[in-house]
Amino acid sequence: MARILLADDDAAARELVQRALAGDGHDVVATHDGAEALEQLQGGGGRFELLISDVQMPGIDGIELIEKALAIAPGMLVILMSGFTGELDRAKHLKSKIAREISKPFTLEQVRSVVRSVLA
């Protein structure tokens, strides 16, 4: 199973995703924003195979997080999620680096399926 870094300022969504993926056997490190996620990446917290990030977060948003995270760990897979379709458009310059996008709201099975397909 994979080691996954999750960044989402929405506590309910973060807990839902963390619980679903941990239930599939993944090691999920959940963070409440981009700054905390970057601390995990820079702080020697180990290697992550996958970053799942919300787009809209205070401070370091998901797009800036992805740019900085891929500079630190270029081979890391990325899933970008958002409740606002227009927000996903802001990440067009990262299209080739984002494995999948998922729109909120989503079901447990949808997020689990997206993660399975990305890690396959």
mmCIF file of N, CA and C in Angstrom:
data_model
loop_
_atom_site.group_PDB
_atom_site.id
_atom_site.type_symbol
_atom_site.label_atom_id
_atom_site.label_comp_id
_atom_site.label_asym_id
_atom_site.label_seq_id
_atom_site.Cartn_x
_atom_site.Cartn_y
_atom_site.Cartn_z
ATOM 1 N N MET A 1 0.825 -1.184 0.000
ATOM 2 C CA MET A 1 0.000 0.000 0.000
ATOM 3 C C MET A 1 0.876 1.257 0.000
ATOM 4 N N ALA A 2 0.262 2.379 -0.305
ATOM 5 C CA ALA A 2 1.010 3.623 -0.511
ATOM 6 C C ALA A 2 1.036 4.503 0.734
ATOM 7 N N ARG A 3 2.038 5.351 0.767
ATOM 8 C CA ARG A 3 2.128 6.412 1.775
ATOM 9 C C ARG A 3 1.605 7.676 1.092
ATOM 10 N N ILE A 4 0.551 8.259 1.647
ATOM 11 C CA ILE A 4 -0.180 9.348 1.009
ATOM 12 C C ILE A 4 -0.152 10.586 1.898
ATOM 13 N N LEU A 5 0.141 11.729 1.279
ATOM 14 C CA LEU A 5 0.069 13.019 1.952
ATOM 15 C C LEU A 5 -1.219 13.702 1.504
ATOM 16 N N LEU A 6 -2.049 14.056 2.455
ATOM 17 C CA LEU A 6 -3.351 14.666 2.183
ATOM 18 C C LEU A 6 -3.370 16.077 2.742
ATOM 19 N N ALA A 7 -3.747 17.056 1.918
ATOM 20 C CA ALA A 7 -3.850 18.448 2.360
ATOM 21 C C ALA A 7 -5.242 18.979 2.026
ATOM 22 N N ASP A 8 -5.999 19.313 3.066
ATOM 23 C CA ASP A 8 -7.338 19.871 2.874
ATOM 24 C C ASP A 8 -7.722 20.635 4.129
ATOM 25 N N ASP A 9 -8.130 21.885 3.971
ATOM 26 C CA ASP A 9 -8.511 22.691 5.123
ATOM 27 C C ASP A 9 -9.913 22.380 5.620
ATOM 28 N N ASP A 10 -10.687 21.633 4.860
ATOM 29 C CA ASP A 10 -12.031 21.229 5.264
ATOM 30 C C ASP A 10 -11.915 19.956 6.106
ATOM 31 N N ALA A 11 -12.130 20.098 7.415
ATOM 32 C CA ALA A 11 -11.929 18.972 8.341
ATOM 33 C C ALA A 11 -12.790 17.768 7.982
ATOM 34 N N ALA A 12 -14.037 17.993 7.594
ATOM 35 C CA ALA A 12 -14.928 16.873 7.280
ATOM 36 C C ALA A 12 -14.431 16.108 6.051
ATOM 37 N N ALA A 13 -14.053 16.835 5.014
ATOM 38 C CA ALA A 13 -13.539 16.177 3.806
ATOM 39 C C ALA A 13 -12.228 15.463 4.095
ATOM 40 N N ARG A 14 -11.356 16.119 4.844
ATOM 41 C CA ARG A 14 -10.050 15.538 5.187
ATOM 42 C C ARG A 14 -10.225 14.227 5.957
ATOM 43 N N GLU A 15 -11.104 14.232 6.944
ATOM 44 C CA GLU A 15 -11.334 13.023 7.745
ATOM 45 C C GLU A 15 -11.977 11.919 6.917
ATOM 46 N N LEU A 16 -12.894 12.282 6.037
ATOM 47 C CA LEU A 16 -13.546 11.309 5.166
ATOM 48 C C LEU A 16 -12.519 10.615 4.269
ATOM 49 N N VAL A 17 -11.673 11.407 3.608
ATOM 50 C CA VAL A 17 -10.667 10.851 2.707
ATOM 51 C C VAL A 17 -9.654 10.016 3.487
ATOM 52 N N GLN A 18 -9.198 10.535 4.616
ATOM 53 C CA GLN A 18 -8.215 9.811 5.420
ATOM 54 C C GLN A 18 -8.768 8.459 5.867
ATOM 55 N N ARG A 19 -9.985 8.454 6.370
ATOM 56 C CA ARG A 19 -10.608 7.213 6.848
ATOM 57 C C ARG A 19 -10.796 6.210 5.709
ATOM 58 N N ALA A 20 -11.256 6.701 4.571
ATOM 59 C CA ALA A 20 -11.486 5.807 3.430
ATOM 60 C C ALA A 20 -10.194 5.152 2.957
ATOM 61 N N LEU A 21 -9.132 5.953 2.839
ATOM 62 C CA LEU A 21 -7.870 5.422 2.312
ATOM 63 C C LEU A 21 -7.122 4.574 3.341
ATOM 64 N N ALA A 22 -7.217 4.954 4.605
ATOM 65 C CA ALA A 22 -6.614 4.130 5.657
ATOM 66 C C ALA A 22 -7.314 2.775 5.712
ATOM 67 N N GLY A 23 -8.616 2.781 5.462
ATOM 68 C CA GLY A 23 -9.377 1.527 5.424
ATOM 69 C C GLY A 23 -8.923 0.606 4.311
ATOM 70 N N ASP A 24 -8.329 1.178 3.269
ATOM 71 C CA ASP A 24 -7.788 0.381 2.166
ATOM 72 C C ASP A 24 -6.344 -0.040 2.441
ATOM 73 N N GLY A 25 -5.818 0.328 3.617
ATOM 74 C CA GLY A 25 -4.477 -0.086 3.992
ATOM 75 C C GLY A 25 -3.379 0.932 3.720
ATOM 76 N N HIS A 26 -3.742 2.109 3.249
ATOM 77 C CA HIS A 26 -2.735 3.143 2.978
ATOM 78 C C HIS A 26 -2.328 3.847 4.272
ATOM 79 N N ASP A 27 -1.101 4.333 4.288
ATOM 80 C CA ASP A 27 -0.604 5.162 5.378
ATOM 81 C C ASP A 27 -0.866 6.604 4.968
ATOM 82 N N VAL A 28 -1.847 7.247 5.598
ATOM 83 C CA VAL A 28 -2.273 8.587 5.202
ATOM 84 C C VAL A 28 -1.857 9.596 6.271
ATOM 85 N N VAL A 29 -1.070 10.581 5.856
ATOM 86 C CA VAL A 29 -0.689 11.688 6.727
ATOM 87 C C VAL A 29 -1.556 12.869 6.304
ATOM 88 N N ALA A 30 -2.477 13.270 7.180
ATOM 89 C CA ALA A 30 -3.419 14.344 6.857
ATOM 90 C C ALA A 30 -2.932 15.662 7.426
ATOM 91 N N THR A 31 -2.975 16.702 6.593
ATOM 92 C CA THR A 31 -2.579 18.047 6.998
ATOM 93 C C THR A 31 -3.722 19.006 6.703
ATOM 94 N N HIS A 32 -3.758 20.121 7.448
ATOM 95 C CA HIS A 32 -4.889 21.042 7.310
ATOM 96 C C HIS A 32 -4.642 22.187 6.336
ATOM 97 N N ASP A 33 -3.433 22.265 5.760
ATOM 98 C CA ASP A 33 -3.184 23.292 4.745
ATOM 99 C C ASP A 33 -1.878 23.001 4.008
ATOM 100 N N GLY A 34 -1.585 23.844 3.028
ATOM 101 C CA GLY A 34 -0.392 23.640 2.214
ATOM 102 C C GLY A 34 0.901 23.795 2.986
ATOM 103 N N ALA A 35 0.928 24.727 3.931
ATOM 104 C CA ALA A 35 2.146 24.946 4.715
ATOM 105 C C ALA A 35 2.479 23.708 5.547
ATOM 106 N N GLU A 36 1.483 23.129 6.175
ATOM 107 C CA GLU A 36 1.715 21.936 6.983
ATOM 108 C C GLU A 36 2.147 20.751 6.100
ATOM 109 N N ALA A 37 1.558 20.659 4.917
ATOM 110 C CA ALA A 37 1.951 19.590 3.991
ATOM 111 C C ALA A 37 3.403 19.755 3.564
ATOM 112 N N LEU A 38 3.811 20.993 3.276
ATOM 113 C CA LEU A 38 5.214 21.239 2.909
ATOM 114 C C LEU A 38 6.158 20.893 4.053
ATOM 115 N N GLU A 39 5.750 21.173 5.286
ATOM 116 C CA GLU A 39 6.566 20.796 6.443
ATOM 117 C C GLU A 39 6.784 19.291 6.473
ATOM 118 N N GLN A 40 5.756 18.533 6.163
ATOM 119 C CA GLN A 40 5.877 17.076 6.128
ATOM 120 C C GLN A 40 6.879 16.641 5.060
ATOM 121 N N LEU A 41 6.821 17.286 3.899
ATOM 122 C CA LEU A 41 7.723 16.928 2.805
ATOM 123 C C LEU A 41 9.164 17.336 3.090
ATOM 124 N N GLN A 42 9.343 18.493 3.687
ATOM 125 C CA GLN A 42 10.683 19.017 3.930
ATOM 126 C C GLN A 42 11.282 18.503 5.226
ATOM 127 N N GLY A 43 10.439 18.064 6.143
ATOM 128 C CA GLY A 43 10.906 17.714 7.474
ATOM 129 C C GLY A 43 11.424 16.303 7.615
ATOM 130 N N GLY A 44 11.670 15.641 6.526
ATOM 131 C CA GLY A 44 12.203 14.289 6.622
ATOM 132 C C GLY A 44 11.195 13.286 7.141
ATOM 133 N N GLY A 45 9.922 13.573 6.936
ATOM 134 C CA GLY A 45 8.871 12.670 7.394
ATOM 135 C C GLY A 45 8.752 11.422 6.548
ATOM 136 N N GLY A 46 9.686 11.215 5.655
ATOM 137 C CA GLY A 46 9.636 10.035 4.802
ATOM 138 C C GLY A 46 9.135 10.371 3.417
ATOM 139 N N ARG A 47 9.184 9.384 2.589
ATOM 140 C CA ARG A 47 8.787 9.534 1.189
ATOM 141 C C ARG A 47 7.292 9.279 1.034
ATOM 142 N N PHE A 48 6.660 10.082 0.202
ATOM 143 C CA PHE A 48 5.241 9.900 -0.112
ATOM 144 C C PHE A 48 5.122 9.509 -1.574
ATOM 145 N N GLU A 49 4.272 8.535 -1.860
ATOM 146 C CA GLU A 49 4.024 8.142 -3.245
ATOM 147 C C GLU A 49 2.980 9.037 -3.908
ATOM 148 N N LEU A 50 2.091 9.608 -3.083
ATOM 149 C CA LEU A 50 0.943 10.337 -3.614
ATOM 150 C C LEU A 50 0.629 11.545 -2.750
ATOM 151 N N LEU A 51 0.353 12.661 -3.412
ATOM 152 C CA LEU A 51 -0.148 13.870 -2.763
ATOM 153 C C LEU A 51 -1.577 14.081 -3.238
ATOM 154 N N ILE A 52 -2.491 14.231 -2.289
ATOM 155 C CA ILE A 52 -3.874 14.594 -2.598
ATOM 156 C C ILE A 52 -4.095 15.959 -1.969
ATOM 157 N N SER A 53 -4.421 16.945 -2.808
ATOM 158 C CA SER A 53 -4.561 18.302 -2.293
ATOM 159 C C SER A 53 -5.829 18.969 -2.801
ATOM 160 N N ASP A 54 -6.459 19.687 -1.888
ATOM 161 C CA ASP A 54 -7.544 20.581 -2.258
ATOM 162 C C ASP A 54 -6.914 21.784 -2.956
ATOM 163 N N VAL A 55 -7.645 22.436 -3.827
ATOM 164 C CA VAL A 55 -7.131 23.622 -4.501
ATOM 165 C C VAL A 55 -7.196 24.821 -3.563
ATOM 166 N N GLN A 56 -8.370 25.057 -3.021
ATOM 167 C CA GLN A 56 -8.598 26.282 -2.263
ATOM 168 C C GLN A 56 -8.315 26.045 -0.775
ATOM 169 N N MET A 57 -7.189 26.621 -0.315
ATOM 170 C CA MET A 57 -6.805 26.564 1.094
ATOM 171 C C MET A 57 -6.183 27.909 1.442
ATOM 172 N N PRO A 58 -6.265 28.308 2.698
ATOM 173 C CA PRO A 58 -5.633 29.577 3.088
ATOM 174 C C PRO A 58 -4.109 29.461 3.036
ATOM 175 N N GLY A 59 -3.460 30.602 2.822
ATOM 176 C CA GLY A 59 -1.985 30.590 2.780
ATOM 177 C C GLY A 59 -1.505 29.955 1.497
ATOM 178 N N ILE A 60 -0.804 28.859 1.618
ATOM 179 C CA ILE A 60 -0.312 28.114 0.451
ATOM 180 C C ILE A 60 -1.462 27.270 -0.080
ATOM 181 N N ASP A 61 -1.984 27.646 -1.242
ATOM 182 C CA ASP A 61 -3.114 26.889 -1.799
ATOM 183 C C ASP A 61 -2.609 25.625 -2.483
ATOM 184 N N GLY A 62 -3.525 24.836 -2.991
ATOM 185 C CA GLY A 62 -3.164 23.560 -3.584
ATOM 186 C C GLY A 62 -2.266 23.660 -4.798
ATOM 187 N N ILE A 63 -2.432 24.686 -5.584
ATOM 188 C CA ILE A 63 -1.610 24.839 -6.784
ATOM 189 C C ILE A 63 -0.170 25.165 -6.403
ATOM 190 N N GLU A 64 0.007 26.103 -5.487
ATOM 191 C CA GLU A 64 1.359 26.418 -5.022
ATOM 192 C C GLU A 64 1.984 25.221 -4.311
ATOM 193 N N LEU A 65 1.168 24.500 -3.541
ATOM 194 C CA LEU A 65 1.660 23.299 -2.857
ATOM 195 C C LEU A 65 2.178 22.279 -3.858
ATOM 196 N N ILE A 66 1.425 22.031 -4.917
ATOM 197 C CA ILE A 66 1.849 21.051 -5.922
ATOM 198 C C ILE A 66 3.153 21.490 -6.575
ATOM 199 N N GLU A 67 3.261 22.750 -6.931
ATOM 200 C CA GLU A 67 4.496 23.246 -7.546
ATOM 201 C C GLU A 67 5.697 23.023 -6.629
ATOM 202 N N LYS A 68 5.551 23.363 -5.363
ATOM 203 C CA LYS A 68 6.653 23.213 -4.413
ATOM 204 C C LYS A 68 6.915 21.749 -4.075
ATOM 205 N N ALA A 69 5.857 20.976 -3.953
ATOM 206 C CA ALA A 69 6.011 19.560 -3.622
ATOM 207 C C ALA A 69 6.741 18.807 -4.729
ATOM 208 N N LEU A 70 6.411 19.112 -5.974
ATOM 209 C CA LEU A 70 7.065 18.416 -7.085
ATOM 210 C C LEU A 70 8.510 18.862 -7.261
ATOM 211 N N ALA A 71 8.843 20.048 -6.780
ATOM 212 C CA ALA A 71 10.241 20.476 -6.786
ATOM 213 C C ALA A 71 11.039 19.666 -5.763
ATOM 214 N N ILE A 72 10.382 19.284 -4.677
ATOM 215 C CA ILE A 72 11.020 18.483 -3.627
ATOM 216 C C ILE A 72 11.043 17.008 -4.011
ATOM 217 N N ALA A 73 9.926 16.512 -4.526
ATOM 218 C CA ALA A 73 9.773 15.089 -4.860
ATOM 219 C C ALA A 73 9.189 14.970 -6.265
ATOM 220 N N PRO A 74 10.043 15.102 -7.299
ATOM 221 C CA PRO A 74 9.555 15.161 -8.685
ATOM 222 C C PRO A 74 8.736 13.945 -9.147
ATOM 223 N N GLY A 75 8.952 12.811 -8.578
ATOM 224 C CA GLY A 75 8.238 11.616 -9.041
ATOM 225 C C GLY A 75 6.928 11.351 -8.327
ATOM 226 N N MET A 76 6.559 12.203 -7.398
ATOM 227 C CA MET A 76 5.348 11.977 -6.620
ATOM 228 C C MET A 76 4.107 12.141 -7.503
ATOM 229 N N LEU A 77 3.154 11.255 -7.322
ATOM 230 C CA LEU A 77 1.879 11.348 -8.028
ATOM 231 C C LEU A 77 1.002 12.384 -7.328
ATOM 232 N N VAL A 78 0.106 13.019 -8.102
ATOM 233 C CA VAL A 78 -0.729 14.088 -7.550
ATOM 234 C C VAL A 78 -2.179 13.911 -7.983
ATOM 235 N N ILE A 79 -3.068 14.045 -7.002
ATOM 236 C CA ILE A 79 -4.507 14.142 -7.260
ATOM 237 C C ILE A 79 -4.945 15.500 -6.723
ATOM 238 N N LEU A 80 -5.626 16.264 -7.545
ATOM 239 C CA LEU A 80 -6.100 17.588 -7.166
ATOM 240 C C LEU A 80 -7.614 17.525 -7.006
ATOM 241 N N MET A 81 -8.120 18.062 -5.898
ATOM 242 C CA MET A 81 -9.563 18.039 -5.673
ATOM 243 C C MET A 81 -10.072 19.445 -5.384
ATOM 244 N N SER A 82 -11.316 19.687 -5.783
ATOM 245 C CA SER A 82 -11.907 20.997 -5.555
ATOM 246 C C SER A 82 -13.421 20.911 -5.594
ATOM 247 N N GLY A 83 -14.029 21.797 -4.829
ATOM 248 C CA GLY A 83 -15.483 21.925 -4.861
ATOM 249 C C GLY A 83 -15.946 22.938 -5.891
ATOM 250 N N PHE A 84 -14.974 23.602 -6.519
ATOM 251 C CA PHE A 84 -15.290 24.653 -7.495
ATOM 252 C C PHE A 84 -14.596 24.313 -8.807
ATOM 253 N N THR A 85 -15.364 24.026 -9.858
ATOM 254 C CA THR A 85 -14.756 23.625 -11.128
ATOM 255 C C THR A 85 -13.843 24.689 -11.688
ATOM 256 N N GLY A 86 -14.133 25.949 -11.474
ATOM 257 C CA GLY A 86 -13.274 27.023 -11.954
ATOM 258 C C GLY A 86 -11.893 26.975 -11.319
ATOM 259 N N GLU A 87 -11.820 26.485 -10.093
ATOM 260 C CA GLU A 87 -10.540 26.374 -9.405
ATOM 261 C C GLU A 87 -9.626 25.367 -10.105
ATOM 262 N N LEU A 88 -10.187 24.301 -10.619
ATOM 263 C CA LEU A 88 -9.374 23.303 -11.321
ATOM 264 C C LEU A 88 -8.756 23.894 -12.583
ATOM 265 N N ASP A 89 -9.438 24.859 -13.189
ATOM 266 C CA ASP A 89 -8.902 25.525 -14.380
ATOM 267 C C ASP A 89 -7.622 26.293 -14.082
ATOM 268 N N ARG A 90 -7.468 26.767 -12.840
ATOM 269 C CA ARG A 90 -6.257 27.493 -12.450
ATOM 270 C C ARG A 90 -5.010 26.605 -12.510
ATOM 271 N N ALA A 91 -5.218 25.299 -12.532
ATOM 272 C CA ALA A 91 -4.088 24.366 -12.526
ATOM 273 C C ALA A 91 -3.736 23.866 -13.925
ATOM 274 N N LYS A 92 -4.221 24.534 -14.962
ATOM 275 C CA LYS A 92 -3.971 24.065 -16.333
ATOM 276 C C LYS A 92 -2.494 23.911 -16.638
ATOM 277 N N HIS A 93 -1.656 24.790 -16.108
ATOM 278 C CA HIS A 93 -0.213 24.712 -16.379
ATOM 279 C C HIS A 93 0.428 23.491 -15.710
ATOM 280 N N LEU A 94 -0.307 22.830 -14.833
ATOM 281 C CA LEU A 94 0.203 21.633 -14.152
ATOM 282 C C LEU A 94 -0.428 20.346 -14.687
ATOM 283 N N LYS A 95 -1.253 20.472 -15.719
ATOM 284 C CA LYS A 95 -2.004 19.321 -16.236
ATOM 285 C C LYS A 95 -1.145 18.074 -16.431
ATOM 286 N N SER A 96 0.035 18.242 -16.991
ATOM 287 C CA SER A 96 0.875 17.077 -17.275
ATOM 288 C C SER A 96 1.440 16.445 -16.010
ATOM 289 N N LYS A 97 1.355 17.154 -14.887
ATOM 290 C CA LYS A 97 1.922 16.653 -13.633
ATOM 291 C C LYS A 97 0.860 16.148 -12.668
ATOM 292 N N ILE A 98 -0.400 16.373 -13.005
ATOM 293 C CA ILE A 98 -1.504 15.937 -12.155
ATOM 294 C C ILE A 98 -2.075 14.653 -12.729
ATOM 295 N N ALA A 99 -2.047 13.600 -11.911
ATOM 296 C CA ALA A 99 -2.526 12.301 -12.383
ATOM 297 C C ALA A 99 -4.038 12.294 -12.584
ATOM 298 N N ARG A 100 -4.764 12.909 -11.643
ATOM 299 C CA ARG A 100 -6.227 12.957 -11.739
ATOM 300 C C ARG A 100 -6.752 14.168 -10.997
ATOM 301 N N GLU A 101 -7.951 14.564 -11.352
ATOM 302 C CA GLU A 101 -8.684 15.604 -10.647
ATOM 303 C C GLU A 101 -9.983 14.979 -10.171
ATOM 304 N N ILE A 102 -10.437 15.436 -9.016
ATOM 305 C CA ILE A 102 -11.710 14.939 -8.495
ATOM 306 C C ILE A 102 -12.490 16.126 -7.945
ATOM 307 N N SER A 103 -13.758 16.193 -8.307
ATOM 308 C CA SER A 103 -14.608 17.297 -7.876
ATOM 309 C C SER A 103 -15.376 16.919 -6.622
ATOM 310 N N LYS A 104 -15.446 17.869 -5.702
ATOM 311 C CA LYS A 104 -16.263 17.693 -4.501
ATOM 312 C C LYS A 104 -17.684 18.123 -4.824
ATOM 313 N N PRO A 105 -18.676 17.537 -4.231
ATOM 314 C CA PRO A 105 -18.582 16.444 -3.276
ATOM 315 C C PRO A 105 -18.370 15.113 -3.991
ATOM 316 N N PHE A 106 -17.715 14.205 -3.321
ATOM 317 C CA PHE A 106 -17.502 12.866 -3.856
ATOM 318 C C PHE A 106 -17.840 11.853 -2.780
ATOM 319 N N THR A 107 -18.069 10.635 -3.222
ATOM 320 C CA THR A 107 -18.374 9.567 -2.274
ATOM 321 C C THR A 107 -17.077 8.878 -1.855
ATOM 322 N N LEU A 108 -17.159 8.115 -0.805
ATOM 323 C CA LEU A 108 -16.006 7.324 -0.367
ATOM 324 C C LEU A 108 -15.513 6.434 -1.499
ATOM 325 N N GLU A 109 -16.444 5.794 -2.161
ATOM 326 C CA GLU A 109 -16.041 4.879 -3.228
ATOM 327 C C GLU A 109 -15.388 5.616 -4.386
ATOM 328 N N GLN A 110 -15.858 6.810 -4.705
ATOM 329 C CA GLN A 110 -15.244 7.574 -5.794
ATOM 330 C C GLN A 110 -13.795 7.921 -5.477
ATOM 331 N N VAL A 111 -13.530 8.408 -4.270
ATOM 332 C CA VAL A 111 -12.154 8.770 -3.931
ATOM 333 C C VAL A 111 -11.272 7.527 -3.858
ATOM 334 N N ARG A 112 -11.790 6.445 -3.334
ATOM 335 C CA ARG A 112 -11.022 5.200 -3.271
ATOM 336 C C ARG A 112 -10.702 4.699 -4.678
ATOM 337 N N SER A 113 -11.662 4.793 -5.573
ATOM 338 C CA SER A 113 -11.472 4.349 -6.957
ATOM 339 C C SER A 113 -10.433 5.194 -7.681
ATOM 340 N N VAL A 114 -10.489 6.518 -7.486
ATOM 341 C CA VAL A 114 -9.502 7.412 -8.121
ATOM 342 C C VAL A 114 -8.095 7.080 -7.620
ATOM 343 N N VAL A 115 -7.961 6.897 -6.324
ATOM 344 C CA VAL A 115 -6.644 6.580 -5.767
ATOM 345 C C VAL A 115 -6.146 5.241 -6.289
ATOM 346 N N ARG A 116 -7.021 4.243 -6.331
ATOM 347 C CA ARG A 116 -6.612 2.930 -6.889
ATOM 348 C C ARG A 116 -6.134 3.059 -8.316
ATOM 349 N N SER A 117 -6.855 3.832 -9.134
ATOM 350 C CA SER A 117 -6.474 3.961 -10.543
ATOM 351 C C SER A 117 -5.143 4.693 -10.699
ATOM 352 N N VAL A 118 -4.894 5.686 -9.858
ATOM 353 C CA VAL A 118 -3.639 6.442 -9.942
ATOM 354 C C VAL A 118 -2.458 5.585 -9.496
ATOM 355 N N LEU A 119 -2.658 4.784 -8.487
ATOM 356 C CA LEU A 119 -1.557 3.962 -7.951
ATOM 357 C C LEU A 119 -1.329 2.681 -8.739
ATOM 358 N N ALA A 120 -2.258 2.331 -9.619
ATOM 359 C CA ALA A 120 -2.133 1.079 -10.394
ATOM 360 C C ALA A 120 -1.009 1.125 -11.385
#
